[in-house]
Amino acid sequence: MAVYTHLGAEDLARLLAEYHVGELVSAKGIAEGVSNSNWLIETTTGRFILTMYERRIDIRQLPFFLGLLDHLAAHGCAVPATIHDRSGAAFREIDGKSVALIEFLPGVSPTRPTPAQARSVGAALARVHVAAQDFAPERENDLAPRHTAAILERWGEQALADIDPRFPSLIGRARELVSNWPTGLPRSIIHSDLFPDNVLMVGSKVSGMIDFYFAAHDMMAYDLAVTHAAWCFDQSGEKYDASVGNALIEGYDSIRPLDRQERDALPLLAQGACLRFVASRAEDWLDTPAGAQVLRKDPMDFVRRWNFYADQGATAFA
Amino acid sequence: MAVYTHLGAEDLARLLAEYHVGELVSAKGIAEGVSNSNWLIETTTGRFILTMYERRIDIRQLPFFLGLLDHLAAHGCAVPATIHDRSGAAFREIDGKSVALIEFLPGVSPTRPTPAQARSVGAALARVHVAAQDFAPERENDLAPRHTAAILERWGEQALADIDPRFPSLIGRARELVSNWPTGLPRSIIHSDLFPDNVLMVGSKVSGMIDFYFAAHDMMAYDLAVTHAAWCFDQSGEKYDASVGNALIEGYDSIRPLDRQERDALPLLAQGACLRFVASRAEDWLDTPAGAQVLRKDPMDFVRRWNFYADQGATAFA
């Protein structure tokens, strides 16, 4: 969470002059995004978020991500629309880096979601899935279980044992998940990372879903499972909140009813969701020296969720 | 520049309920302040900056700083007023840390100030000096030359030579400055740190002066000299911009005419201002390992300014 690049007021004013957004009134670098720098910009006509893509995002994929925001916003989803410049471009370059101007949306991210909030998020996610079905551009999900299982395989049992003695056994469990992974469930574009951090709410209403930079084509029920793993537990993954979990599923189902196959697959899909966060956190953990001034997220938080879904998933999604 | 503490939406909503400011609508951690965490808060009634005091600021001095903002705002100065809570308190505690809610002001900080902007800043600074004259609380300036010269003395010639071979000679020059330091010039409360970063402008108009955490009683002309050193050079201190320098002094003089003694003292006062930033940057430089991921500001930037004022100060302030 940082602003990696300094953009002076004069640079910003010059950039904004390329858009139909009025004159610069205020600009604050905001502490959001791990691979972008972001500014909250106020002009004489409104408020906007300016994002500068610093790393990790493949710039060739920006038209996909920004086009998706436009498509979803035009279909009434609670996502920020991309502001296009005077020539119609969705992003520009400044000092060799790509920048995009997007709509500012009000709202705050819940830390301890209520059932009412989870219900709204479920419904909002379903609306995204429905609206994205006629979005033409394609993007493969490079964080599907076969890819994330491979991350664990690459580290190997010995390295993983340094995280926790129970960790090496996950390699076999991941392999099993991949071989049982469902195919043929209904697909659309999925958000893939809809943690509470990426949702803005005013009260119990979703005012915005942000950070679509993992969006890709995949099974819609898998996205619901990711969201379930992200919303329905305490941080450590020790305590499942059934009222939040049930509300999330009900909210989703109220907009896009799940079919029998999808519902039956949820326990497995949720384990695949956990595998993904276990793998990325294990990688960060092993890549980051213990003494570093960076907060390492405990990979065990999602191992606990994985165990929950393996043991009690059938009941949780009944 | 960071947000050091996580404050969840629920924590923020609970905090704001202690004020007459309406309901929380949006909150963004902003990348401002080196010893505070700051959030830009929007409620149903307006926008505010929430500051959490993390370190370096002596909490016992908060009533001075926040009271000063109130006093200056009430006297029409372009500074943010402190928002008091329902019980009238200017600051509260959350998780053992003090927090204050202050008015949000529009504007952006110039990176390359124009003469018109410098003129406005000079006038705005003079207004602060005039308005602060009947602010009763006292605070000594602990960054006056006798204190900052002592910092160089403490490091000693050998350590300072590691920065630059010309550095050790500054100890003698600092000693000389202290012994010639003027006394008896008109005093008020001075901002002491009015760099462009700490000024918000809409066009050429000052919309806000912020970060009064070095404010103290001292000679008003010294504050003007600090501001001159901060506004009228390129970053490295190599190039003085006379049109910006003259406009700053004229702007100040238009609101609070400098007397002869003050004007004559400016070259010396400006050297004292440089000494202060040389000393604090030298300290940061020597305290920070060369490989650290922290940007060290080059102490030579203000040695160059010091040299300028020693050689050409009489002309610059003529």
Tab-separated table of N, CA, C and O in Angstrom, chain A residues 133-201:
chain	number	residue	atom	x	y	z
A	133	GLN	N	-21.598	-11.733	-19.613
A	133	GLN	CA	-21.727	-12.844	-20.558
A	133	GLN	C	-21.654	-12.412	-22.018
A	133	GLN	O	-21.246	-13.186	-22.862
A	134	ASP	N	-22.011	-11.158	-22.305
A	134	ASP	CA	-21.848	-10.715	-23.690
A	134	ASP	C	-20.676	-9.747	-23.865
A	134	ASP	O	-20.665	-8.933	-24.780
A	135	PHE	N	-19.675	-9.865	-22.981
A	135	PHE	CA	-18.429	-9.116	-23.175
A	135	PHE	C	-17.499	-10.005	-23.984
A	135	PHE	O	-17.132	-11.098	-23.552
A	136	ALA	N	-17.133	-9.554	-25.156
A	136	ALA	CA	-16.476	-10.439	-26.125
A	136	ALA	C	-15.021	-10.811	-25.803
A	136	ALA	O	-14.634	-11.971	-25.935
A	137	PRO	N	-14.169	-9.856	-25.369
A	137	PRO	CA	-12.756	-10.214	-25.201
A	137	PRO	C	-12.561	-11.382	-24.231
A	137	PRO	O	-13.328	-11.556	-23.289
A	138	GLU	N	-11.532	-12.168	-24.493
A	138	GLU	CA	-11.288	-13.393	-23.724
A	138	GLU	C	-10.032	-13.220	-22.883
A	138	GLU	O	-9.070	-12.582	-23.308
A	139	ARG	N	-10.027	-13.803	-21.714
A	139	ARG	CA	-8.797	-13.860	-20.915
A	139	ARG	C	-8.819	-15.126	-20.085
A	139	ARG	O	-9.759	-15.386	-19.346
A	140	GLU	N	-7.763	-15.913	-20.205
A	140	GLU	CA	-7.690	-17.175	-19.465
A	140	GLU	C	-7.374	-16.901	-18.000
A	140	GLU	O	-6.653	-15.957	-17.675
A	141	ASN	N	-7.898	-17.720	-17.111
A	141	ASN	CA	-7.608	-17.579	-15.682
A	141	ASN	C	-6.288	-18.276	-15.353
A	141	ASN	O	-6.228	-19.495	-15.260
A	142	ASP	N	-5.250	-17.477	-15.144
A	142	ASP	CA	-3.946	-18.098	-14.877
A	142	ASP	C	-3.759	-18.417	-13.396
A	142	ASP	O	-2.652	-18.761	-12.963
A	143	LEU	N	-4.839	-18.288	-12.627
A	143	LEU	CA	-4.774	-18.693	-11.225
A	143	LEU	C	-5.736	-19.848	-10.933
A	143	LEU	O	-6.146	-20.057	-9.792
A	144	ALA	N	-6.107	-20.590	-11.975
A	144	ALA	CA	-6.921	-21.796	-11.784
A	144	ALA	C	-6.078	-22.830	-11.031
A	144	ALA	O	-4.848	-22.752	-11.029
A	145	PRO	N	-6.745	-23.808	-10.373
A	145	PRO	CA	-6.016	-24.749	-9.503
A	145	PRO	C	-4.821	-25.435	-10.162
A	145	PRO	O	-3.803	-25.645	-9.504
A	146	ARG	N	-4.920	-25.767	-11.442
A	146	ARG	CA	-3.752	-26.466	-12.032
A	146	ARG	C	-2.515	-25.571	-12.017
A	146	ARG	O	-1.391	-26.050	-11.908
A	147	HIS	N	-2.734	-24.240	-12.097
A	147	HIS	CA	-1.588	-23.337	-12.039
A	147	HIS	C	-1.099	-23.145	-10.600
A	147	HIS	O	0.099	-23.109	-10.351
A	148	THR	N	-2.043	-23.005	-9.669
A	148	THR	CA	-1.621	-22.721	-8.298
A	148	THR	C	-1.067	-23.977	-7.626
A	148	THR	O	-0.154	-23.888	-6.806
A	149	ALA	N	-1.594	-25.158	-8.003
A	149	ALA	CA	-1.015	-26.406	-7.484
A	149	ALA	C	0.438	-26.518	-7.925
A	149	ALA	O	1.311	-26.963	-7.164
A	150	ALA	N	0.713	-26.071	-9.151
A	150	ALA	CA	2.080	-26.151	-9.673
A	150	ALA	C	3.043	-25.283	-8.861
A	150	ALA	O	4.229	-25.597	-8.749
A	151	ILE	N	2.502	-24.185	-8.288
A	151	ILE	CA	3.366	-23.322	-7.448
A	151	ILE	C	3.856	-24.114	-6.238
A	151	ILE	O	5.051	-24.105	-5.906
A	152	LEU	N	2.937	-24.837	-5.588
A	152	LEU	CA	3.328	-25.640	-4.424
A	152	LEU	C	4.335	-26.723	-4.837
A	152	LEU	O	5.325	-26.954	-4.147
A	153	GLU	N	4.063	-27.396	-5.969
A	153	GLU	CA	4.974	-28.446	-6.452
A	153	GLU	C	6.373	-27.869	-6.641
A	153	GLU	O	7.377	-28.486	-6.294
A	154	ARG	N	6.437	-26.661	-7.231
A	154	ARG	CA	7.742	-26.059	-7.521
A	154	ARG	C	8.548	-25.786	-6.253
A	154	ARG	O	9.752	-25.971	-6.223
A	155	TRP	N	7.856	-25.322	-5.201
A	155	TRP	CA	8.576	-25.075	-3.948
A	155	TRP	C	9.069	-26.387	-3.336
A	155	TRP	O	10.153	-26.462	-2.782
A	156	GLY	N	8.217	-27.408	-3.407
A	156	GLY	CA	8.632	-28.720	-2.887
A	156	GLY	C	8.386	-28.871	-1.396
A	156	GLY	O	8.250	-27.890	-0.664
A	157	GLU	N	8.354	-30.118	-0.955
A	157	GLU	CA	7.975	-30.429	0.426
A	157	GLU	C	8.884	-29.779	1.457
A	157	GLU	O	8.427	-29.271	2.475
A	158	GLN	N	10.178	-29.775	1.165
A	158	GLN	CA	11.119	-29.299	2.173
A	158	GLN	C	10.921	-27.812	2.480
A	158	GLN	O	10.824	-27.402	3.642
A	159	ALA	N	10.835	-27.003	1.418
A	159	ALA	CA	10.631	-25.561	1.622
A	159	ALA	C	9.304	-25.310	2.340
A	159	ALA	O	9.225	-24.508	3.271
A	160	LEU	N	8.271	-26.037	1.918
A	160	LEU	CA	6.949	-25.809	2.514
A	160	LEU	C	6.926	-26.203	3.986
A	160	LEU	O	6.202	-25.594	4.785
A	161	ALA	N	7.726	-27.190	4.356
A	161	ALA	CA	7.772	-27.606	5.762
A	161	ALA	C	8.283	-26.487	6.663
A	161	ALA	O	7.986	-26.444	7.860
A	162	ASP	N	9.035	-25.547	6.065
A	162	ASP	CA	9.522	-24.404	6.846
A	162	ASP	C	8.378	-23.488	7.282
A	162	ASP	O	8.518	-22.733	8.249
A	163	ILE	N	7.293	-23.504	6.533
A	163	ILE	CA	6.139	-22.677	6.908
A	163	ILE	C	5.415	-23.348	8.065
A	163	ILE	O	5.116	-22.721	9.085
A	164	ASP	N	5.152	-24.621	7.909
A	164	ASP	CA	4.412	-25.376	8.927
A	164	ASP	C	4.611	-26.856	8.618
A	164	ASP	O	4.594	-27.245	7.446
A	165	PRO	N	4.790	-27.674	9.641
A	165	PRO	CA	5.011	-29.106	9.370
A	165	PRO	C	3.845	-29.762	8.636
A	165	PRO	O	4.027	-30.789	7.976
A	166	ARG	N	2.644	-29.141	8.717
A	166	ARG	CA	1.493	-29.744	8.026
A	166	ARG	C	1.430	-29.353	6.549
A	166	ARG	O	0.568	-29.794	5.805
A	167	PHE	N	2.328	-28.435	6.153
A	167	PHE	CA	2.226	-27.881	4.815
A	167	PHE	C	2.536	-28.864	3.681
A	167	PHE	O	1.823	-28.872	2.667
A	168	PRO	N	3.577	-29.703	3.816
A	168	PRO	CA	3.915	-30.578	2.673
A	168	PRO	C	2.759	-31.464	2.222
A	168	PRO	O	2.615	-31.741	1.024
A	169	SER	N	1.900	-31.892	3.143
A	169	SER	CA	0.779	-32.761	2.763
A	169	SER	C	-0.190	-32.061	1.805
A	169	SER	O	-0.998	-32.705	1.132
A	170	LEU	N	-0.102	-30.724	1.740
A	170	LEU	CA	-1.005	-29.979	0.856
A	170	LEU	C	-0.693	-30.248	-0.614
A	170	LEU	O	-1.568	-30.101	-1.470
A	171	ILE	N	0.549	-30.631	-0.905
A	171	ILE	CA	0.899	-30.892	-2.302
A	171	ILE	C	0.026	-32.023	-2.858
A	171	ILE	O	-0.567	-31.897	-3.934
A	172	GLY	N	-0.092	-33.100	-2.093
A	172	GLY	CA	-0.929	-34.221	-2.518
A	172	GLY	C	-2.396	-33.828	-2.602
A	172	GLY	O	-3.107	-34.188	-3.554
A	173	ARG	N	-2.838	-33.052	-1.613
A	173	ARG	CA	-4.249	-32.632	-1.623
A	173	ARG	C	-4.529	-31.724	-2.823
A	173	ARG	O	-5.620	-31.762	-3.400
A	174	ALA	N	-3.558	-30.894	-3.171
A	174	ALA	CA	-3.736	-30.003	-4.321
A	174	ALA	C	-3.835	-30.817	-5.611
A	174	ALA	O	-4.682	-30.553	-6.472
A	175	ARG	N	-2.976	-31.833	-5.703
A	175	ARG	CA	-2.969	-32.703	-6.889
A	175	ARG	C	-4.343	-33.371	-7.059
A	175	ARG	O	-4.894	-33.424	-8.162
A	176	GLU	N	-4.880	-33.820	-5.933
A	176	GLU	CA	-6.175	-34.491	-5.946
A	176	GLU	C	-7.286	-33.520	-6.399
A	176	GLU	O	-8.155	-33.864	-7.201
A	177	LEU	N	-7.212	-32.283	-5.864
A	177	LEU	CA	-8.184	-31.253	-6.251
A	177	LEU	C	-8.168	-31.033	-7.763
A	177	LEU	O	-9.220	-30.972	-8.401
A	178	VAL	N	-6.973	-30.932	-8.298
A	178	VAL	CA	-6.836	-30.662	-9.735
A	178	VAL	C	-7.449	-31.799	-10.544
A	178	VAL	O	-8.159	-31.575	-11.530
A	179	SER	N	-7.218	-33.042	-10.074
A	179	SER	CA	-7.725	-34.157	-10.883
A	179	SER	C	-9.249	-34.296	-10.750
A	179	SER	O	-9.902	-34.836	-11.640
A	180	ASN	N	-9.816	-33.793	-9.666
A	180	ASN	CA	-11.284	-33.833	-9.519
A	180	ASN	C	-11.971	-32.547	-9.965
A	180	ASN	O	-13.170	-32.384	-9.768
A	181	TRP	N	-11.205	-31.594	-10.461
A	181	TRP	CA	-11.738	-30.252	-10.732
A	181	TRP	C	-12.870	-30.319	-11.759
A	181	TRP	O	-12.702	-30.916	-12.821
A	182	PRO	N	-14.022	-29.717	-11.443
A	182	PRO	CA	-15.145	-29.809	-12.377
A	182	PRO	C	-14.864	-29.062	-13.694
A	182	PRO	O	-14.105	-28.107	-13.714
A	183	THR	N	-15.471	-29.549	-14.724
A	183	THR	CA	-15.436	-28.828	-16.001
A	183	THR	C	-16.885	-28.732	-16.451
A	183	THR	O	-17.749	-29.469	-15.975
A	184	GLY	N	-17.142	-27.815	-17.333
A	184	GLY	CA	-18.479	-27.778	-17.901
A	184	GLY	C	-19.502	-26.992	-17.109
A	184	GLY	O	-20.654	-26.869	-17.538
A	185	LEU	N	-19.128	-26.427	-15.960
A	185	LEU	CA	-20.079	-25.556	-15.263
A	185	LEU	C	-20.175	-24.233	-16.033
A	185	LEU	O	-19.237	-23.841	-16.727
A	186	PRO	N	-21.317	-23.526	-15.898
A	186	PRO	CA	-21.501	-22.289	-16.683
A	186	PRO	C	-20.407	-21.256	-16.401
A	186	PRO	O	-20.012	-21.059	-15.252
A	187	ARG	N	-19.957	-20.641	-17.472
A	187	ARG	CA	-18.833	-19.710	-17.389
A	187	ARG	C	-19.250	-18.278	-17.725
A	187	ARG	O	-20.246	-18.041	-18.397
A	188	SER	N	-18.433	-17.347	-17.252
A	188	SER	CA	-18.569	-15.944	-17.642
A	188	SER	C	-17.223	-15.311	-17.295
A	188	SER	O	-16.236	-16.023	-17.105
A	189	ILE	N	-17.209	-13.994	-17.185
A	189	ILE	CA	-15.996	-13.385	-16.636
A	189	ILE	C	-16.175	-13.316	-15.131
A	189	ILE	O	-17.233	-12.909	-14.638
A	190	ILE	N	-15.152	-13.729	-14.415
A	190	ILE	CA	-15.221	-13.729	-12.958
A	190	ILE	C	-14.258	-12.673	-12.414
A	190	ILE	O	-13.254	-12.340	-13.046
A	191	HIS	N	-14.591	-12.117	-11.240
A	191	HIS	CA	-13.724	-11.107	-10.611
A	191	HIS	C	-12.472	-11.771	-10.056
A	191	HIS	O	-11.364	-11.278	-10.205
A	192	SER	N	-12.653	-12.910	-9.379
A	192	SER	CA	-11.542	-13.744	-8.900
A	192	SER	C	-10.875	-13.281	-7.626
A	192	SER	O	-9.973	-13.954	-7.136
A	193	ASP	N	-11.237	-12.130	-7.116
A	193	ASP	CA	-10.502	-11.600	-5.955
A	193	ASP	C	-11.393	-10.671	-5.135
A	193	ASP	O	-10.926	-9.667	-4.613
A	194	LEU	N	-12.677	-11.043	-5.026
A	194	LEU	CA	-13.638	-10.099	-4.432
A	194	LEU	C	-13.615	-10.149	-2.891
A	194	LEU	O	-14.612	-10.454	-2.248
A	195	PHE	N	-12.466	-9.835	-2.316
A	195	PHE	CA	-12.334	-9.672	-0.863
A	195	PHE	C	-13.074	-8.402	-0.428
A	195	PHE	O	-13.301	-7.512	-1.261
A	196	PRO	N	-13.427	-8.295	0.867
A	196	PRO	CA	-14.081	-7.069	1.335
A	196	PRO	C	-13.313	-5.799	0.957
A	196	PRO	O	-13.930	-4.778	0.635
A	197	ASP	N	-11.979	-5.856	0.952
A	197	ASP	CA	-11.156	-4.706	0.507
A	197	ASP	C	-11.535	-4.173	-0.855
A	197	ASP	O	-11.268	-3.010	-1.169
A	198	ASN	N	-12.062	-5.065	-1.706
A	198	ASN	CA	-12.354	-4.688	-3.083
A	198	ASN	C	-13.819	-4.341	-3.291
A	198	ASN	O	-14.278	-4.230	-4.423
A	199	VAL	N	-14.532	-4.179	-2.178
A	199	VAL	CA	-15.940	-3.798	-2.269
A	199	VAL	C	-16.158	-2.536	-1.444
A	199	VAL	O	-15.716	-2.448	-0.298
A	200	LEU	N	-16.806	-1.561	-2.035
A	200	LEU	CA	-17.194	-0.347	-1.325
A	200	LEU	C	-18.667	-0.440	-1.008
A	200	LEU	O	-19.476	-0.845	-1.854
A	201	MET	N	-19.027	-0.108	0.229
A	201	MET	CA	-20.425	-0.202	0.630
A	201	MET	C	-20.854	1.078	1.326
A	201	MET	O	-20.082	1.685	2.071
